[in-house]
mmCIF file of C-alpha atoms in Angstrom:
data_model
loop_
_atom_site.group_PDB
_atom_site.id
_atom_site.type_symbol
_atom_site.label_atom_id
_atom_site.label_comp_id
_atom_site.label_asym_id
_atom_site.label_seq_id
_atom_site.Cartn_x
_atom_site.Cartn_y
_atom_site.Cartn_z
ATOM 1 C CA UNK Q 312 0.000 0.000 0.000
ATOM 2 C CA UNK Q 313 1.434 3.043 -0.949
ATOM 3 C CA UNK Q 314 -1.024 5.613 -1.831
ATOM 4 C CA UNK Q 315 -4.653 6.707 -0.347
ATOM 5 C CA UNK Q 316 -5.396 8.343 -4.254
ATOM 6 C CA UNK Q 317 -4.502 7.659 -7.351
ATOM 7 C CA UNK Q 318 -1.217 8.112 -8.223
ATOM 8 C CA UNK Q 319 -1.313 11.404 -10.495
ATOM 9 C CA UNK Q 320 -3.376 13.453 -7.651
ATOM 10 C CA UNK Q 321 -1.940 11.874 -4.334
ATOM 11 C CA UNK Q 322 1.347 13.587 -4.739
ATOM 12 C CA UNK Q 323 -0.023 16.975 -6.169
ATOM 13 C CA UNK Q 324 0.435 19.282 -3.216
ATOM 14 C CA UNK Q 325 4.315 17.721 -2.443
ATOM 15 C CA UNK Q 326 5.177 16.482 -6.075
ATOM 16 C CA UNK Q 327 8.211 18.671 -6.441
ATOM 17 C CA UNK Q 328 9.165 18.897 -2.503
ATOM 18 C CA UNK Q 329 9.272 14.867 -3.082
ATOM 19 C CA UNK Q 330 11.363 14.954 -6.555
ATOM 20 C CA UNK Q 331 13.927 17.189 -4.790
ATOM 21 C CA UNK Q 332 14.297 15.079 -1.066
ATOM 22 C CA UNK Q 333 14.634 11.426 -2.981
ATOM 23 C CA UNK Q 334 17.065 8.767 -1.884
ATOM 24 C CA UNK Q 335 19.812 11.697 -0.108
ATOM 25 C CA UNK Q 336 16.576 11.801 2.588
ATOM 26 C CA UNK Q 337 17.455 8.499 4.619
ATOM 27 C CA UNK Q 338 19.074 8.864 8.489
ATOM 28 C CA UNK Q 339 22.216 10.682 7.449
ATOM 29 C CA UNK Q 340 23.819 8.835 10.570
ATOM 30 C CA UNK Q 341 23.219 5.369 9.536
ATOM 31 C CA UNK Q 342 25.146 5.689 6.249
ATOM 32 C CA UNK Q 343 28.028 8.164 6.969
ATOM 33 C CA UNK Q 344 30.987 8.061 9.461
ATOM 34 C CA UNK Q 345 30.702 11.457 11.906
ATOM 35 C CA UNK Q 346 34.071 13.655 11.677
ATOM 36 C CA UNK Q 347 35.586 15.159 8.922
ATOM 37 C CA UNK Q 348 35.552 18.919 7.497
ATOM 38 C CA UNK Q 349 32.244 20.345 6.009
ATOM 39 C CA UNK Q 350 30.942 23.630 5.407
ATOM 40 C CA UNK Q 351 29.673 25.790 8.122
ATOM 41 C CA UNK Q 352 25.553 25.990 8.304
ATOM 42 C CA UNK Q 353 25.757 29.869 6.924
ATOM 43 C CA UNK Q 354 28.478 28.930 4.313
ATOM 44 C CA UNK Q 355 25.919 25.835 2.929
ATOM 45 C CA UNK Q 356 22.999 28.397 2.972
ATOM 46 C CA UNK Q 357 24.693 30.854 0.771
ATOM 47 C CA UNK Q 358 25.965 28.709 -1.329
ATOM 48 C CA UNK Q 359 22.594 27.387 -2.439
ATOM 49 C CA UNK Q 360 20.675 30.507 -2.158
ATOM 50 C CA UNK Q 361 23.353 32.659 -4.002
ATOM 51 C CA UNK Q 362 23.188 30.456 -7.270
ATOM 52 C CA UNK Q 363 20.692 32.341 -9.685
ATOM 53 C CA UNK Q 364 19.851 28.251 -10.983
ATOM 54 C CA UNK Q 365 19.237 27.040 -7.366
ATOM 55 C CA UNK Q 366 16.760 30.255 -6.644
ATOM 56 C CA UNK Q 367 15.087 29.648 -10.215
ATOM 57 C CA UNK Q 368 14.551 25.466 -9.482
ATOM 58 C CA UNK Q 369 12.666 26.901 -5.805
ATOM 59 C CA UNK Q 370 10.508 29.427 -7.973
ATOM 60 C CA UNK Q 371 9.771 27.182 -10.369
ATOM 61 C CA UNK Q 372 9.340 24.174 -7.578
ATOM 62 C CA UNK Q 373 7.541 26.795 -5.562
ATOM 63 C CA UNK Q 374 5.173 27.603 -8.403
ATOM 64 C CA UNK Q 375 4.888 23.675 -9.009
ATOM 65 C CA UNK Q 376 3.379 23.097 -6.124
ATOM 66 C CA UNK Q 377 0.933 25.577 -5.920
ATOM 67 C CA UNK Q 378 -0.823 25.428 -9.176
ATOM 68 C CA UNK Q 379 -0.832 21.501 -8.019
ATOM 69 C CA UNK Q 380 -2.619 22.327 -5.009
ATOM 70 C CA UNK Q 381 -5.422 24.056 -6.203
ATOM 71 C CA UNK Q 382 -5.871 21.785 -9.176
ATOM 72 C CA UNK Q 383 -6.248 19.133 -6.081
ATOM 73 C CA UNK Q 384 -8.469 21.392 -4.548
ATOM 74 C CA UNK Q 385 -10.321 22.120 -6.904
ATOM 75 C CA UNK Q 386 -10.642 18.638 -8.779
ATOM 76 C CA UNK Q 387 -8.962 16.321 -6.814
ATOM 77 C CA UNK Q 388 -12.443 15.162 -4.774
ATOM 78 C CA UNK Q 389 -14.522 14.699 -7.852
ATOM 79 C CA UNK Q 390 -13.137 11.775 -9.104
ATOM 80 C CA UNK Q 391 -14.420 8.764 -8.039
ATOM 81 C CA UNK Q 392 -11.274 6.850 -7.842
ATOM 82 C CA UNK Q 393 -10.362 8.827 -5.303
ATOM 83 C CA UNK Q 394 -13.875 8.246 -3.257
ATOM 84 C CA UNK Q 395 -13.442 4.464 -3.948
ATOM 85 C CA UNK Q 396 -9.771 4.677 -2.588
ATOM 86 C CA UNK Q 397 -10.675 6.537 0.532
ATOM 87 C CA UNK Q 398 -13.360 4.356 1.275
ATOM 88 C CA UNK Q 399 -11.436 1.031 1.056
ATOM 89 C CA UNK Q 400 -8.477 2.194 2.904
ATOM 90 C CA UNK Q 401 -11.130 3.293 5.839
ATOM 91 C CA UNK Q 402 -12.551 -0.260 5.709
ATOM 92 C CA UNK Q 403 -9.172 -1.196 7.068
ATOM 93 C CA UNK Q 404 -9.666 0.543 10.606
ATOM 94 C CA UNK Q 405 -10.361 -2.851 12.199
ATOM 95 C CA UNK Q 406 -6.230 -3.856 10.850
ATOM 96 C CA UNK Q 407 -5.002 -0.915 12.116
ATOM 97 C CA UNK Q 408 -3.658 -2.126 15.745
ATOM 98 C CA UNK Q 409 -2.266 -4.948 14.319
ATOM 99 C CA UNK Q 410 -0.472 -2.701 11.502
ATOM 100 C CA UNK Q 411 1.092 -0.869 14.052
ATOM 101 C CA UNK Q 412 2.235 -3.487 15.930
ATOM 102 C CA UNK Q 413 3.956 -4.812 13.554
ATOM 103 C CA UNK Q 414 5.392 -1.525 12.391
ATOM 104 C CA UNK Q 415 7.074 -1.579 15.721
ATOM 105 C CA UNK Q 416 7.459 -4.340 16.998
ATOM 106 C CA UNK Q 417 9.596 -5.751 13.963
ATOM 107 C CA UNK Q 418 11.897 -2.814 14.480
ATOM 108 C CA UNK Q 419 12.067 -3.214 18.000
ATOM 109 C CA UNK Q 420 12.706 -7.199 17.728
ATOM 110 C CA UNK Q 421 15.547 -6.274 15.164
ATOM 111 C CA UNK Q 422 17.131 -3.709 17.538
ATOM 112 C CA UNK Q 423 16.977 -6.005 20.609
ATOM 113 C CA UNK Q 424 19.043 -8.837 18.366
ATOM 114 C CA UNK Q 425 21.076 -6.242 16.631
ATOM 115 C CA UNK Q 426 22.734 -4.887 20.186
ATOM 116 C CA UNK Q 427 21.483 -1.626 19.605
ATOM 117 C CA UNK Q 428 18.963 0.631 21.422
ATOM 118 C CA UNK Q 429 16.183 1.719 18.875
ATOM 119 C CA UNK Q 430 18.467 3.357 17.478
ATOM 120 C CA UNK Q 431 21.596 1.630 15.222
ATOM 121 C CA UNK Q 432 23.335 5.066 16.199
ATOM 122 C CA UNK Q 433 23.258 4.157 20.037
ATOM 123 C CA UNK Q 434 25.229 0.817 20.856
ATOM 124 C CA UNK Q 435 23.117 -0.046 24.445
ATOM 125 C CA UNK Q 436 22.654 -3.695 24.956
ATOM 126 C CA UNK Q 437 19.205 -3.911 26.137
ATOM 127 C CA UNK Q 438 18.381 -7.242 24.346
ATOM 128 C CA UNK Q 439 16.116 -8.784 27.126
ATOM 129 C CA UNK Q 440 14.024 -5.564 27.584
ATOM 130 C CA UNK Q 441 13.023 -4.772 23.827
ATOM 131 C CA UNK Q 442 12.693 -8.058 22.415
ATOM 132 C CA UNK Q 443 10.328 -9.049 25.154
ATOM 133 C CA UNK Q 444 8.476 -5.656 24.367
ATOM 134 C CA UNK Q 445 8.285 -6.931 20.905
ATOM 135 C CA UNK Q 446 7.164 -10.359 21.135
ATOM 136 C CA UNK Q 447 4.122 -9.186 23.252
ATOM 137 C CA UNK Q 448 3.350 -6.328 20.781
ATOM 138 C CA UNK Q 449 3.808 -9.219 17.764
ATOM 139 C CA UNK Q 450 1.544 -11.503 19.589
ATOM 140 C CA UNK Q 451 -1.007 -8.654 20.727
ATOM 141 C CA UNK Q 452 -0.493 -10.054 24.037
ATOM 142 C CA UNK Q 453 -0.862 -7.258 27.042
ATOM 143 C CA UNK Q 454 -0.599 -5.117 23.907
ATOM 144 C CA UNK Q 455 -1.596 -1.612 25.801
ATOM 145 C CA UNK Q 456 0.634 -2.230 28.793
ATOM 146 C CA UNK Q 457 3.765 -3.400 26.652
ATOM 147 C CA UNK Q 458 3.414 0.117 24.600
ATOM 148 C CA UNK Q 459 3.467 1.820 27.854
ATOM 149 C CA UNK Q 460 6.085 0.251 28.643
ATOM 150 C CA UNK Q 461 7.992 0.864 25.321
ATOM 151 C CA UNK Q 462 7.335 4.327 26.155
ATOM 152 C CA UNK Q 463 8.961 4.822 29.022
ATOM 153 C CA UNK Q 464 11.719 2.440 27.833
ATOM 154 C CA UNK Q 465 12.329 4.832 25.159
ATOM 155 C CA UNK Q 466 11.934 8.172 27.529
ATOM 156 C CA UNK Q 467 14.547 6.690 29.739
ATOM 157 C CA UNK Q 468 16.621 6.220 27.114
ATOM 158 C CA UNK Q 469 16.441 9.347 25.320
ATOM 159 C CA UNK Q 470 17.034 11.446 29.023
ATOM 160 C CA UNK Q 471 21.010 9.553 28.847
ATOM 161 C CA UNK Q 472 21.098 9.656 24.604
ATOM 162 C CA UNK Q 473 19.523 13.121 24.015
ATOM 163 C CA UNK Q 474 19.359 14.014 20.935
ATOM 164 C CA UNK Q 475 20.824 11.144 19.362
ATOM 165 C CA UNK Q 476 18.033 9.150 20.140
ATOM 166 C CA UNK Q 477 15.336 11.705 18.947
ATOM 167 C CA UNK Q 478 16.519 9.693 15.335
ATOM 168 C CA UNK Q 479 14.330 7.270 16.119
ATOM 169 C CA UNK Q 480 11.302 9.382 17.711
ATOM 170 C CA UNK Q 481 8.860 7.515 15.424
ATOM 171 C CA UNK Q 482 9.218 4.577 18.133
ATOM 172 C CA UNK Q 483 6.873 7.398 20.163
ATOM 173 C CA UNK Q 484 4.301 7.771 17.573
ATOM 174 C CA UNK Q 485 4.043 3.844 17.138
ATOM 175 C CA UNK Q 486 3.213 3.416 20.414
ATOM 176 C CA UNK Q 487 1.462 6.235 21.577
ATOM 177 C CA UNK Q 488 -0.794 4.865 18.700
ATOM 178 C CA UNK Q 489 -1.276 1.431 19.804
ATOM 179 C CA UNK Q 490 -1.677 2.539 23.136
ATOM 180 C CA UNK Q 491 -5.207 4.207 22.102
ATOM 181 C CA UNK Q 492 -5.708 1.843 19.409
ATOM 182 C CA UNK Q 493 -4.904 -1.149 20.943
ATOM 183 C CA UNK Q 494 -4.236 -4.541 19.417
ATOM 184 C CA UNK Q 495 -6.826 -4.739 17.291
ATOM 185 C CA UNK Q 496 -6.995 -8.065 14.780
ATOM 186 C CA UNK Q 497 -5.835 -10.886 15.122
ATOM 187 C CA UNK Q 498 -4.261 -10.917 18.428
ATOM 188 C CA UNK Q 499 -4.070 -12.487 21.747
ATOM 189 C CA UNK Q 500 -5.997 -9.633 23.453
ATOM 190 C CA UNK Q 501 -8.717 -9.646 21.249
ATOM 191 C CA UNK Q 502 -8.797 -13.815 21.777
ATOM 192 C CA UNK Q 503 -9.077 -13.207 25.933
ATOM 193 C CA UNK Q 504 -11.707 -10.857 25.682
ATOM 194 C CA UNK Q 505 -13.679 -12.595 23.688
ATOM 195 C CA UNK Q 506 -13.575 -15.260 26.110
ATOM 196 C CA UNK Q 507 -13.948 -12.915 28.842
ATOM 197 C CA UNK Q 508 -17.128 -11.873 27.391
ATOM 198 C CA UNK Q 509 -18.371 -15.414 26.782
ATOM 199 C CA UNK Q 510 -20.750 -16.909 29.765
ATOM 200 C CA UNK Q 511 -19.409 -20.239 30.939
ATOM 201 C CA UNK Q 512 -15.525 -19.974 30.494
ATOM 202 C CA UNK Q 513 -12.668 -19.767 33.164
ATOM 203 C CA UNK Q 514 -11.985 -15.904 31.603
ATOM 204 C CA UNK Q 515 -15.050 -15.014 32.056
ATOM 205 C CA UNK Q 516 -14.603 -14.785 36.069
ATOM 206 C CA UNK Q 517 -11.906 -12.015 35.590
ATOM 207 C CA UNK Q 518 -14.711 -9.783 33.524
ATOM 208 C CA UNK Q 519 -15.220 -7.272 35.713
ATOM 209 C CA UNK Q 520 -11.074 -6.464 35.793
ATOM 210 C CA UNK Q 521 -9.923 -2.748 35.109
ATOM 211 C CA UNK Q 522 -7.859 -3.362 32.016
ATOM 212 C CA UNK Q 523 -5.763 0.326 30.202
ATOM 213 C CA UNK Q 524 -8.640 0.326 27.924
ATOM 214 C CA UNK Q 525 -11.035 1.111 30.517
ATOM 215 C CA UNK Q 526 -8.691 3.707 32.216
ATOM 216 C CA UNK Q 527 -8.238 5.229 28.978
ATOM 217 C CA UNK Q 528 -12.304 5.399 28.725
ATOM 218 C CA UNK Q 529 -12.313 7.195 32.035
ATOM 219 C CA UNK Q 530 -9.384 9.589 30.936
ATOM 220 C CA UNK Q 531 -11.734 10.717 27.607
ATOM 221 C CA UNK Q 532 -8.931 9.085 25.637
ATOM 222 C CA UNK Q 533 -11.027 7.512 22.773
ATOM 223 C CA UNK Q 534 -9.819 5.300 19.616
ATOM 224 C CA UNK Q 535 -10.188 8.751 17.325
ATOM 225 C CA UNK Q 536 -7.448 10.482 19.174
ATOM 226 C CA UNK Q 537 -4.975 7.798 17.484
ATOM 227 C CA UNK Q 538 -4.161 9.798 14.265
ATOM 228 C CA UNK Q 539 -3.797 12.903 16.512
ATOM 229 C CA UNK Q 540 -0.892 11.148 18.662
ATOM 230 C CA UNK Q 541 0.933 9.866 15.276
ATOM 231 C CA UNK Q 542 0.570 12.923 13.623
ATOM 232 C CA UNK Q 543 2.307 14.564 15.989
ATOM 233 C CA UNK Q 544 5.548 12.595 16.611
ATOM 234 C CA UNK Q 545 5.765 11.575 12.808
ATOM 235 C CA UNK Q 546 5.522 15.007 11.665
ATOM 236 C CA UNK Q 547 8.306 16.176 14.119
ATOM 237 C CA UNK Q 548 10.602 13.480 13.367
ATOM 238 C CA UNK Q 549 10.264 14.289 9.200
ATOM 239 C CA UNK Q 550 11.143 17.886 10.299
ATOM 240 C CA UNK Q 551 13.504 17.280 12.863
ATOM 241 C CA UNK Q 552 15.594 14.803 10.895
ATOM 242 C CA UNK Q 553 15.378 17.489 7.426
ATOM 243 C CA UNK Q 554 16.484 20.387 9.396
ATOM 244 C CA UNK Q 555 19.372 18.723 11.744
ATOM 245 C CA UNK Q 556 20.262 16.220 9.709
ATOM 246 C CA UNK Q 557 20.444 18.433 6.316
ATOM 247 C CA UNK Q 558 20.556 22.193 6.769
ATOM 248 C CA UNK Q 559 22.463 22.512 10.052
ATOM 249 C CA UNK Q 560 24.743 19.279 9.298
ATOM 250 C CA UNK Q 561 25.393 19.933 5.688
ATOM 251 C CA UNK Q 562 28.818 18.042 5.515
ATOM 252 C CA UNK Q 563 27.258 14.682 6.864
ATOM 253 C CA UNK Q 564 24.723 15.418 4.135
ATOM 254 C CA UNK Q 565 27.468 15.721 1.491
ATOM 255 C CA UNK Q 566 28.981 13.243 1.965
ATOM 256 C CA UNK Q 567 25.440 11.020 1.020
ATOM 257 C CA UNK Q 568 25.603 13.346 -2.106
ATOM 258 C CA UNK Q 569 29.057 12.223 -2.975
ATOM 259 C CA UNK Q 570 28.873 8.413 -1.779
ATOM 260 C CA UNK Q 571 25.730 7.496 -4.345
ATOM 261 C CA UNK Q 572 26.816 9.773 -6.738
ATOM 262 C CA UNK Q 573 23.110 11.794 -6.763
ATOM 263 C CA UNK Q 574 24.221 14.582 -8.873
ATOM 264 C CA UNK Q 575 24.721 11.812 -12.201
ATOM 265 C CA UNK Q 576 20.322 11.464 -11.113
ATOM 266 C CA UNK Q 577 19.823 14.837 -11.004
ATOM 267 C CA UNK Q 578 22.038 17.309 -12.344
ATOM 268 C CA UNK Q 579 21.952 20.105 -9.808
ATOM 269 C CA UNK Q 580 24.614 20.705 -7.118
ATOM 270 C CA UNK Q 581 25.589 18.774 -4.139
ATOM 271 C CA UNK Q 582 24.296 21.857 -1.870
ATOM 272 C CA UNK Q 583 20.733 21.735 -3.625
ATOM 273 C CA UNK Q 584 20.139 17.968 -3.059
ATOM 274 C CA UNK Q 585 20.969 18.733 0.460
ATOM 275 C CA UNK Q 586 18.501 21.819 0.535
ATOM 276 C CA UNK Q 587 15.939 20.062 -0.993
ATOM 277 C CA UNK Q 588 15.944 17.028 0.619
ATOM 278 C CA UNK Q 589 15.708 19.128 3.925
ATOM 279 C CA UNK Q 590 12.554 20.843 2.347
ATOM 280 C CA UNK Q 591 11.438 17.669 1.390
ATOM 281 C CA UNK Q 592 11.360 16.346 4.529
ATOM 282 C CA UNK Q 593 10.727 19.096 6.550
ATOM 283 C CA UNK Q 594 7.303 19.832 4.058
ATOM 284 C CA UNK Q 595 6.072 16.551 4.514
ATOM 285 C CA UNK Q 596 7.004 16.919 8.280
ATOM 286 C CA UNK Q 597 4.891 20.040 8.874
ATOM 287 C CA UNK Q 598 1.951 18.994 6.341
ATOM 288 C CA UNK Q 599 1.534 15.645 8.707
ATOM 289 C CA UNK Q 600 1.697 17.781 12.129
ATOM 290 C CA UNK Q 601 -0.943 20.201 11.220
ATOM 291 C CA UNK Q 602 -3.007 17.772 9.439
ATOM 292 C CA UNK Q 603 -2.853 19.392 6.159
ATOM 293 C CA UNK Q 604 -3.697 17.119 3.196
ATOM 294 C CA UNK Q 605 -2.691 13.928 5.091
ATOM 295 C CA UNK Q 606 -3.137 11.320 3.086
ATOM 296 C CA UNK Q 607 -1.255 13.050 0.593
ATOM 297 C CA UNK Q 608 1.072 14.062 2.943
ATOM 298 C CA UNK Q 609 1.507 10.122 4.324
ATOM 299 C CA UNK Q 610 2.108 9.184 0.495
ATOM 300 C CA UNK Q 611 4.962 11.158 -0.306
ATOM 301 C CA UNK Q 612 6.650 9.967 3.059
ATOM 302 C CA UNK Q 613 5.975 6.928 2.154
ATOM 303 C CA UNK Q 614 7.693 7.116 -1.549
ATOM 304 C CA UNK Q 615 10.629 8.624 0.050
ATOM 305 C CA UNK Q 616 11.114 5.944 1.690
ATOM 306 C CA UNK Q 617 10.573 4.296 -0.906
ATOM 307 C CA UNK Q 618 13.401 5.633 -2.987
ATOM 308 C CA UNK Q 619 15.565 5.316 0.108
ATOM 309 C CA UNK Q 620 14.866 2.001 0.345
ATOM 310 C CA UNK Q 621 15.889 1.139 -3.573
ATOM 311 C CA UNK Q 622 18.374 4.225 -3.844
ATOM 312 C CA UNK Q 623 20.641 3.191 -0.949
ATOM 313 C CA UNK Q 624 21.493 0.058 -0.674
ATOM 314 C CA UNK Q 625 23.741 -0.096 2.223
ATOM 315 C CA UNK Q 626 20.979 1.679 4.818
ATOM 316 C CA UNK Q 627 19.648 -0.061 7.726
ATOM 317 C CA UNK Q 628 15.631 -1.002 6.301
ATOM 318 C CA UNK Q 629 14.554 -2.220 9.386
ATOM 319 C CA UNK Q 630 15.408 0.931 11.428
ATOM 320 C CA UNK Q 631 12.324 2.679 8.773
ATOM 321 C CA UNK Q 632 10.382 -0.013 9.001
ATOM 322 C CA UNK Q 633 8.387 1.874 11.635
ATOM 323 C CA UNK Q 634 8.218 4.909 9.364
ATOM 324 C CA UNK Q 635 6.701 3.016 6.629
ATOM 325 C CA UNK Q 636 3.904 1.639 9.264
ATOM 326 C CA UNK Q 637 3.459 5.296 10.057
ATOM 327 C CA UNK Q 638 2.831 6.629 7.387
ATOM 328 C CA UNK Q 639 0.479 3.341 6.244
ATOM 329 C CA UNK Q 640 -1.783 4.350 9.444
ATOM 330 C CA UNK Q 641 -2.024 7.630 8.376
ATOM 331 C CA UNK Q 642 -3.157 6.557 4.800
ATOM 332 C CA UNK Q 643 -6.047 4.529 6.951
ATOM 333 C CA UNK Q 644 -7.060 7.439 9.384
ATOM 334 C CA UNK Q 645 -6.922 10.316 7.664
ATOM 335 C CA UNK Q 646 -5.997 13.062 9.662
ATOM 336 C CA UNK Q 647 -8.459 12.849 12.898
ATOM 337 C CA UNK Q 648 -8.906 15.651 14.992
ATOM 338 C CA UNK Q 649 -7.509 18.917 15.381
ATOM 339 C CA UNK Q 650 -6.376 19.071 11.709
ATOM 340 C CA UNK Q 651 -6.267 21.544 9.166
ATOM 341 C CA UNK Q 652 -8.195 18.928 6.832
ATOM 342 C CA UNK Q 653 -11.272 19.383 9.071
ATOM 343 C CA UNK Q 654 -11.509 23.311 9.063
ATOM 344 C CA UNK Q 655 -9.134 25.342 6.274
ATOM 345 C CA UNK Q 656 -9.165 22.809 3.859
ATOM 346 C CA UNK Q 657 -12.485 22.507 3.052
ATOM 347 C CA UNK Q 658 -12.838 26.287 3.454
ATOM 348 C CA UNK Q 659 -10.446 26.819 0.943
ATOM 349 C CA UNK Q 660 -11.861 24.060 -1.517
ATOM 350 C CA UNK Q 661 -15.493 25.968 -1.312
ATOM 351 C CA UNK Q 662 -13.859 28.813 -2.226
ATOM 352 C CA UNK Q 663 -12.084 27.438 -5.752
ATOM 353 C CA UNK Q 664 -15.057 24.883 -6.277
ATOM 354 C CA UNK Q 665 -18.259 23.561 -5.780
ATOM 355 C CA UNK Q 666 -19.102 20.743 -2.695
ATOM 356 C CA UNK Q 667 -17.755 17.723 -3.525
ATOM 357 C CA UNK Q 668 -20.230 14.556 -3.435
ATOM 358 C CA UNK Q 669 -19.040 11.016 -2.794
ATOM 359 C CA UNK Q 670 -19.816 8.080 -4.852
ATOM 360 C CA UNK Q 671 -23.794 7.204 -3.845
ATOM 361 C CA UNK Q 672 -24.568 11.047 -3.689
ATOM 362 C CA UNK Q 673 -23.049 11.822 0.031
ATOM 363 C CA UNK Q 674 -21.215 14.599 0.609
ATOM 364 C CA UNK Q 675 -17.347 14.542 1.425
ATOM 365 C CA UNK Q 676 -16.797 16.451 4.669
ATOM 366 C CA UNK Q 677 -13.227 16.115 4.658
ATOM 367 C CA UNK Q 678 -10.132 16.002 2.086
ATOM 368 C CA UNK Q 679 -7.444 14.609 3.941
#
């Protein structure tokens, strides 16, 4: 799965943000050795923004992107491949837990093995603690208290590794999710409360215990919030990695450039693949935090990764493996609350067309 649209109107809002952040957007750390001279952060900046090319490729990039954008707005919801696409990926809500634990708990299992704490950057040995946390979040077994757990794993980690470990921040948004979502199907859980529930079976005596869903209930924490909690930590980890790992580390970045030989893809400077894979990522970053297009947004994470994934062949995969999950949930959800999607969006798409109407005559009220 790697679009929520067809594939000539998914990308349209990020199409040229996406063309310019391709394979040089992986961890920078997981394919470069630290050290070693590079230009200064002010020295890479006016490098790229002094070349009369560089500023022409961000007009015309710039320009791109918005007559794409109101093309999508305008015509993007009338097409009834894209109602038939939303619809099916919604029909996978009930897959979603178990699509997130796998997004991080296949990670985590690899990590625990690989002698390396959730990060391949940070050599801690913590074998016992996060391939236990996987196997119970791969077998949906005390799926809600294992993500807690993962959490605070991870917070405890990051307070002695800060801000290496904020690389791997999407650990957060993979379990914050299945936290709310919970383990969804198939899983153990699902298998014990179903007994629970039964009359007549040994589980069905502990019924009546308090289980995190329950406390969750109490809190006002409902299933909906989900998309909320993973747009949050996915966006800031697209724009946290484009903006440390690209603008203000430029030589790291450069030396990506140089190793894969990017300029014989695309025949603009070292500098400007570094510049626009930063405002690749950190686009896609902000678009997913404020709920802005998010499907769309989702999509062209997910093809970055993409290209990462076939463009370099030395990277770690299974440290994005959680990314990819990511940004697979978000194609499901949509945005969920407190997104732009729900109030400018459609503001702006009455103003440069009519209402769109789903397939069956209903309207759309959202076009994330």
């Amino acid at each position: 799965m790697t679009s929520s649209q067809p594939r000539h109107v998914l990308m349209a809002p990020l199409l040229v943000a996406v063309v310019a952040s391709r394979p040089v957007a992986a961890h920078v750390d997981y394919v470069t050795e630290g050290g070693g001279s590079g230009p200064s952060v002010a020295d890479f900046l006016v490098t790229v923004l002094s070349d009369p090319l560089n500023l022409a490729l961000l007009a015309a990039g710039s320009a791109g992107v918005t007559v794409a954008t109101f093309g999508w707005l305008r015509y993007g919801d009338h097409l009834m491949d894209v109602t038939v696409t939303r619809r099916t990926l919604r029909s996978y809500q009930p897959y979603l837990g178990w699509l997130l634990r796998l997004a991080v708990g296949l990670p985590l299992m690899g990590a625990g093995f690989g002698g390396y704490f959730f990060s391949p950057v940070v050599s801690v040995e913590a074998r016992l603690v996060q391939v236990t946390l996987a196997f119970l979040l791969l077998f949906g077994l005390g799926t809600r208290l294992a993500a807690l757990a993962g959490i605070l794993t991870y917070l405890s980690g990051l307070a002695t590794h800060f801000p290496t470990l904020l690389l791997s921040s999407e650990y957060l948004a993979g379990f914050f999710g299945i936290l709310v979502v919970g383990p969804g199907q198939p899983s153990a859980d699902l298998l014990l409360r179903r007994l629970m529930l039964t009359d007549g079976t040994i589980m069905s005596r502990f019924r009546d215990v308090t289980t995190v869903s329950d406390l969750l209930s109490r809190l006002g924490i409902e299933k909906s919030a989900a998309p909320l909690l993973i747009r949050v930590f996915l966006g800031l980890n697209f724009a946290y990695l484009g903006v440390t790992e690209k603008w203000l580390d430029p030589g790291r970045a450069l030396q990506v450039v140089e190793k894969y030989d990017l300029t014989a893809v695309a025949p603009i400077s070292p500098e400007m693949w570094v510049f626009g894979a930063g405002l690749g990522e950190l686009a896609v970053g902000l678009l997913i935090l404020s709920g802005t297009f998010t499907r769309s947004a989702a999509g062209a994470g997910f093809l970055i990764l993409t290209t990462t994934l076939f463009g370099l062949p030395d990277d770690p995969v299974l440290a994005h493996v959680t990314l990819f999950g990511l940004t697979s949930a978000l194609l499901i959800t949509g945005s969920g609350p407190f997104a732009l999607d729900r109030t400018v969006v459609p503001a702006l798409r009455a103003r440069v067309g009519r209402t769109p109407v789903d397939a069956g005559g209903e309207s759309t009220p959202t076009a994330d």
